[in-house]
JSON list of C-alpha atoms in Angstrom, two decimals:
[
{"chain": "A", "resi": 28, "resn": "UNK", "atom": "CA", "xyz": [-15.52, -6.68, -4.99]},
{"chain": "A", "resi": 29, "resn": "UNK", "atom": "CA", "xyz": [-14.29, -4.27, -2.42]},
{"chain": "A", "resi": 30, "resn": "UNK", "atom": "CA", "xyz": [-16.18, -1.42, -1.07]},
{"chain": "A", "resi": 31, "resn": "UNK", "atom": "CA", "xyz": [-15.52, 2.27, -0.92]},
{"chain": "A", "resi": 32, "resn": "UNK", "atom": "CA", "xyz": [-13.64, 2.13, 2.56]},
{"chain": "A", "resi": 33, "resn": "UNK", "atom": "CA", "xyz": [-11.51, -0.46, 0.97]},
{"chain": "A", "resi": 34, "resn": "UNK", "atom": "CA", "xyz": [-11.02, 1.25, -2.06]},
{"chain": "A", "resi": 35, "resn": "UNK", "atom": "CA", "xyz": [-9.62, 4.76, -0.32]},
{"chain": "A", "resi": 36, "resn": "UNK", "atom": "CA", "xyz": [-7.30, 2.72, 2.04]},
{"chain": "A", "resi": 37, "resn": "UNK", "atom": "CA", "xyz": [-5.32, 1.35, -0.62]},
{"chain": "A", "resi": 38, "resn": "UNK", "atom": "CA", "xyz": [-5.09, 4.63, -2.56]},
{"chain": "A", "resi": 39, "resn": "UNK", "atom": "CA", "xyz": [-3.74, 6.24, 0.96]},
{"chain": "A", "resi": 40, "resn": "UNK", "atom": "CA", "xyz": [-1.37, 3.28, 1.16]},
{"chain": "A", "resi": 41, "resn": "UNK", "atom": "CA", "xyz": [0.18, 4.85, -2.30]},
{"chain": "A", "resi": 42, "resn": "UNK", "atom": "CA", "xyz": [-0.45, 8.79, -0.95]},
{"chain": "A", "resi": 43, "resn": "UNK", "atom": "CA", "xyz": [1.77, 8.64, 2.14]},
{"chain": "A", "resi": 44, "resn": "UNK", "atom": "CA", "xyz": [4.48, 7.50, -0.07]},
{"chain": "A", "resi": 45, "resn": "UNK", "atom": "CA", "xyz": [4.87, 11.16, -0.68]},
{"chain": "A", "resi": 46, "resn": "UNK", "atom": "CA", "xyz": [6.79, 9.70, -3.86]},
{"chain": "A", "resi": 47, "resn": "UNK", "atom": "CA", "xyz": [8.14, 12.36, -6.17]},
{"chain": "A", "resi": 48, "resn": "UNK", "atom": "CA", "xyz": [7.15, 12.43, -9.93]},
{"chain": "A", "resi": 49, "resn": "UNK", "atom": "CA", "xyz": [9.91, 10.63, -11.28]},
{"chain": "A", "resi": 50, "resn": "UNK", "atom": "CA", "xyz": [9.30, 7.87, -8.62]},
{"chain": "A", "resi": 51, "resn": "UNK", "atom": "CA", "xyz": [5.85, 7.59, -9.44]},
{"chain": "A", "resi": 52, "resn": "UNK", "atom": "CA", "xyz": [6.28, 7.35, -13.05]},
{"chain": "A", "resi": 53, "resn": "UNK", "atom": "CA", "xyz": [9.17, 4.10, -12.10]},
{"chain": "A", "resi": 54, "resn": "UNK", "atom": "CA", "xyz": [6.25, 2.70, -10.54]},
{"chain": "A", "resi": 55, "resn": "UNK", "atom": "CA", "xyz": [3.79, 2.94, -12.87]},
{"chain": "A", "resi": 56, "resn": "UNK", "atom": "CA", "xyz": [5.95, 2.50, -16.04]},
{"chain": "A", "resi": 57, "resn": "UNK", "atom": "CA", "xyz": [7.03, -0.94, -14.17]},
{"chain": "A", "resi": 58, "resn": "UNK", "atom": "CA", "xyz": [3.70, -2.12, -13.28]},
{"chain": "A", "resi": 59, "resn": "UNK", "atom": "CA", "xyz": [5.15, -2.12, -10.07]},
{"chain": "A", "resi": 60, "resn": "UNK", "atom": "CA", "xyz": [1.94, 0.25, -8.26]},
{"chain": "A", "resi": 61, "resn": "UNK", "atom": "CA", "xyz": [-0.79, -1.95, -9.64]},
{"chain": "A", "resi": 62, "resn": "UNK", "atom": "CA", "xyz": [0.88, -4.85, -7.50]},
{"chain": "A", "resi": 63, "resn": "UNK", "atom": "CA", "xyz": [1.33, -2.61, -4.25]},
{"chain": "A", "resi": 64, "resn": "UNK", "atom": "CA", "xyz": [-2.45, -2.34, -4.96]},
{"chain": "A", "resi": 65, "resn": "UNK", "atom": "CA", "xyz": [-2.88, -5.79, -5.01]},
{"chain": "A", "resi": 66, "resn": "UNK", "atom": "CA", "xyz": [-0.83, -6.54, -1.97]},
{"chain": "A", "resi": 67, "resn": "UNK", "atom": "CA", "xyz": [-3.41, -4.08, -0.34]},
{"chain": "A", "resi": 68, "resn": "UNK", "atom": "CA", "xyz": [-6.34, -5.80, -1.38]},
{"chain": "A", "resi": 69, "resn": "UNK", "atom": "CA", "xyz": [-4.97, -8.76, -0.51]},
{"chain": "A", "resi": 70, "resn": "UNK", "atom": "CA", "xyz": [-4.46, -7.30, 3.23]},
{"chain": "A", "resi": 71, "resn": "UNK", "atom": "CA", "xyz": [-7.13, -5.65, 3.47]},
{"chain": "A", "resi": 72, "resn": "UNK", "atom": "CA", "xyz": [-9.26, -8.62, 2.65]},
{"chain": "A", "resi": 73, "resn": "UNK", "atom": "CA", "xyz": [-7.21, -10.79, 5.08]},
{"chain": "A", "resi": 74, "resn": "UNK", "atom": "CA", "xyz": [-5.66, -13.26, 2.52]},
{"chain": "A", "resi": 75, "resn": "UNK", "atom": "CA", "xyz": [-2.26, -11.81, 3.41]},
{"chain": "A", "resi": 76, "resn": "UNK", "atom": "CA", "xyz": [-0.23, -11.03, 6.58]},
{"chain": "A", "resi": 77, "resn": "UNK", "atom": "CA", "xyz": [0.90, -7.70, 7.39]},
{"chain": "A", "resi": 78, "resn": "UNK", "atom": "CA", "xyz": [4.43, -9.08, 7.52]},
{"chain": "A", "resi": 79, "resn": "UNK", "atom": "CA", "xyz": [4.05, -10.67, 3.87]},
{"chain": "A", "resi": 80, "resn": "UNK", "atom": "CA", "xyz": [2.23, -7.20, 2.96]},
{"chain": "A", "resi": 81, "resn": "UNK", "atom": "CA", "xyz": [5.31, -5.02, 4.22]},
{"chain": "A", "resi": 82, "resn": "UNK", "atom": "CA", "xyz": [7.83, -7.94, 2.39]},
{"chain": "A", "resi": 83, "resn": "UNK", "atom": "CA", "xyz": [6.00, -7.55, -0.52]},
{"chain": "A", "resi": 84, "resn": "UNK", "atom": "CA", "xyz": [5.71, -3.82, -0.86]},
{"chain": "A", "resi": 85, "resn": "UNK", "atom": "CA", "xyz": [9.50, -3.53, 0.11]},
{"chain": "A", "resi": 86, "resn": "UNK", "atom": "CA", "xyz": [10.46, -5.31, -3.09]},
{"chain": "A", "resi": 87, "resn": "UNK", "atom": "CA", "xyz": [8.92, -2.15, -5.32]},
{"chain": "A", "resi": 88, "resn": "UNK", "atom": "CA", "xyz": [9.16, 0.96, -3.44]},
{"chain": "A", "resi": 89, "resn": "UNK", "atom": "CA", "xyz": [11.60, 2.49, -0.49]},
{"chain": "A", "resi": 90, "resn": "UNK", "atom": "CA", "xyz": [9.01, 1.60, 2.03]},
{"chain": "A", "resi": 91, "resn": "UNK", "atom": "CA", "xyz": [11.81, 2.33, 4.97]},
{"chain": "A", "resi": 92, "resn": "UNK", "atom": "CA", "xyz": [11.26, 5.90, 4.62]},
{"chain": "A", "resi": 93, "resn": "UNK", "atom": "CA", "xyz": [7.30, 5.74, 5.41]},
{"chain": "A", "resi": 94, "resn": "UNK", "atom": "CA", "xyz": [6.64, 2.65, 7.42]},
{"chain": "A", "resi": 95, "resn": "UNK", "atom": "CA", "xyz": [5.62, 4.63, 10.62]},
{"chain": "A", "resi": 96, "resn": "UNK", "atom": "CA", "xyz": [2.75, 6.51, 8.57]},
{"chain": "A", "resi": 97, "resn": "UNK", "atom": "CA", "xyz": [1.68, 3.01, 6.75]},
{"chain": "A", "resi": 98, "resn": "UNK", "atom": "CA", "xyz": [1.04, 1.15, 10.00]},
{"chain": "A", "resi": 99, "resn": "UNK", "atom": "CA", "xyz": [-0.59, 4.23, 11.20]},
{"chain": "A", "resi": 100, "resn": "UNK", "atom": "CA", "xyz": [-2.93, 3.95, 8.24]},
{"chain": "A", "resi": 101, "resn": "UNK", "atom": "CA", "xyz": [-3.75, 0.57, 9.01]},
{"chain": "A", "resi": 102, "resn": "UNK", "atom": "CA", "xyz": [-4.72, 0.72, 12.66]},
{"chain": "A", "resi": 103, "resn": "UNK", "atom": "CA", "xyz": [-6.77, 3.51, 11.51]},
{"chain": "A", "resi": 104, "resn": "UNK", "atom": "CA", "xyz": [-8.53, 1.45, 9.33]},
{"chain": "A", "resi": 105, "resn": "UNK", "atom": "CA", "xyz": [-8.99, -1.81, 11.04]},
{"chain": "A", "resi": 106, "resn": "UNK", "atom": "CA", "xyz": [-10.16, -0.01, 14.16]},
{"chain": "A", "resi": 107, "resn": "UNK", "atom": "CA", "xyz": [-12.26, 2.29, 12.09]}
]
Protein backbone atom coordinates (compact mmCIF):
# COMPACT_ATOMS: atom_id res chain seq x y z
CA UNK A 1 0.00 0.00 0.00
CA UNK A 2 1.47 3.38 -0.58
CA UNK A 3 0.98 6.34 1.54
CA UNK A 4 -0.35 9.79 0.89
CA UNK A 5 3.17 11.32 -0.06
CA UNK A 6 3.40 8.52 -2.49
CA UNK A 7 0.13 8.82 -3.74
CA UNK A 8 0.44 12.85 -4.70
CA UNK A 9 3.91 12.24 -6.34
CA UNK A 10 2.64 10.07 -8.90
CA UNK A 11 -0.42 12.23 -9.65
CA UNK A 12 2.25 15.30 -10.10
CA UNK A 13 4.26 12.94 -12.31
CA UNK A 14 0.91 13.04 -14.70
CA UNK A 15 0.24 17.10 -13.80
CA UNK A 16 3.49 18.49 -15.18
CA UNK A 17 2.69 16.79 -18.33
CA UNK A 18 0.65 19.86 -18.92
CA UNK A 19 -1.04 17.38 -21.54
CA UNK A 20 -3.90 18.93 -23.46
CA UNK A 21 -7.44 17.30 -23.43
CA UNK A 22 -7.19 15.38 -26.42
CA UNK A 23 -3.82 13.96 -25.13
CA UNK A 24 -5.19 13.02 -21.99
CA UNK A 25 -8.14 11.32 -23.30
CA UNK A 26 -5.24 9.07 -25.82
CA UNK A 27 -3.93 8.19 -22.59
CA UNK A 28 -6.63 7.18 -20.78
CA UNK A 29 -8.71 5.65 -23.66
CA UNK A 30 -5.34 3.45 -24.19
CA UNK A 31 -4.81 2.45 -20.73
CA UNK A 32 -1.68 3.95 -21.34
CA UNK A 33 -1.87 6.54 -17.82
CA UNK A 34 -2.74 3.71 -15.48
CA UNK A 35 0.77 2.17 -16.53
CA UNK A 36 2.73 5.61 -16.19
CA UNK A 37 1.12 5.18 -12.71
CA UNK A 38 2.49 2.02 -12.26
CA UNK A 39 5.92 2.83 -13.49
CA UNK A 40 5.69 5.48 -10.61
CA UNK A 41 4.86 3.22 -8.01
CA UNK A 42 7.22 1.05 -9.09
CA UNK A 43 9.96 4.00 -8.67
CA UNK A 44 8.84 5.33 -6.05
CA UNK A 45 8.93 2.11 -4.15
CA UNK A 46 12.46 1.38 -5.50
CA UNK A 47 11.66 -1.78 -7.61
CA UNK A 48 12.58 0.24 -10.70
CA UNK A 49 15.47 2.47 -11.89
CA UNK A 50 14.98 5.92 -12.82
CA UNK A 51 16.50 5.08 -16.20
CA UNK A 52 13.93 2.06 -16.71
CA UNK A 53 11.21 4.62 -15.22
CA UNK A 54 12.06 7.42 -17.92
CA UNK A 55 12.32 4.26 -20.78
CA UNK A 56 9.19 3.20 -19.72
CA UNK A 57 7.20 6.38 -19.58
CA UNK A 58 8.80 7.42 -23.01
CA UNK A 59 6.99 4.55 -24.71
CA UNK A 60 3.33 6.30 -23.82
CA UNK A 61 3.67 9.93 -23.62
CA UNK A 62 6.13 12.79 -25.28
CA UNK A 63 8.12 12.81 -22.13
CA UNK A 64 11.00 14.98 -24.12
CA UNK A 65 9.02 17.99 -23.72
CA UNK A 66 8.87 17.80 -19.69
CA UNK A 67 11.81 15.81 -18.51
CA UNK A 68 13.51 18.85 -16.76
CA UNK A 69 10.25 19.40 -14.51
CA UNK A 70 9.94 15.38 -13.88
CA UNK A 71 13.44 15.01 -12.43
CA UNK A 72 12.77 18.14 -10.59
CA UNK A 73 9.78 16.41 -9.05
CA UNK A 74 11.73 13.61 -8.03
CA UNK A 75 14.62 15.20 -6.18
CA UNK A 76 11.93 17.02 -4.52
CA UNK A 77 10.53 14.07 -3.32
CA UNK A 78 13.34 11.82 -2.42
CA UNK A 79 15.00 14.65 -0.53
CA UNK A 80 11.72 15.65 0.96
Amino acid sequence: MINLQQRNFIENLLIVTDLSKEQEELLFNFGCAQKVQQASIALVKGEMSADDFLDAVEEYVPIDNYLDEICENVEIFLYQ
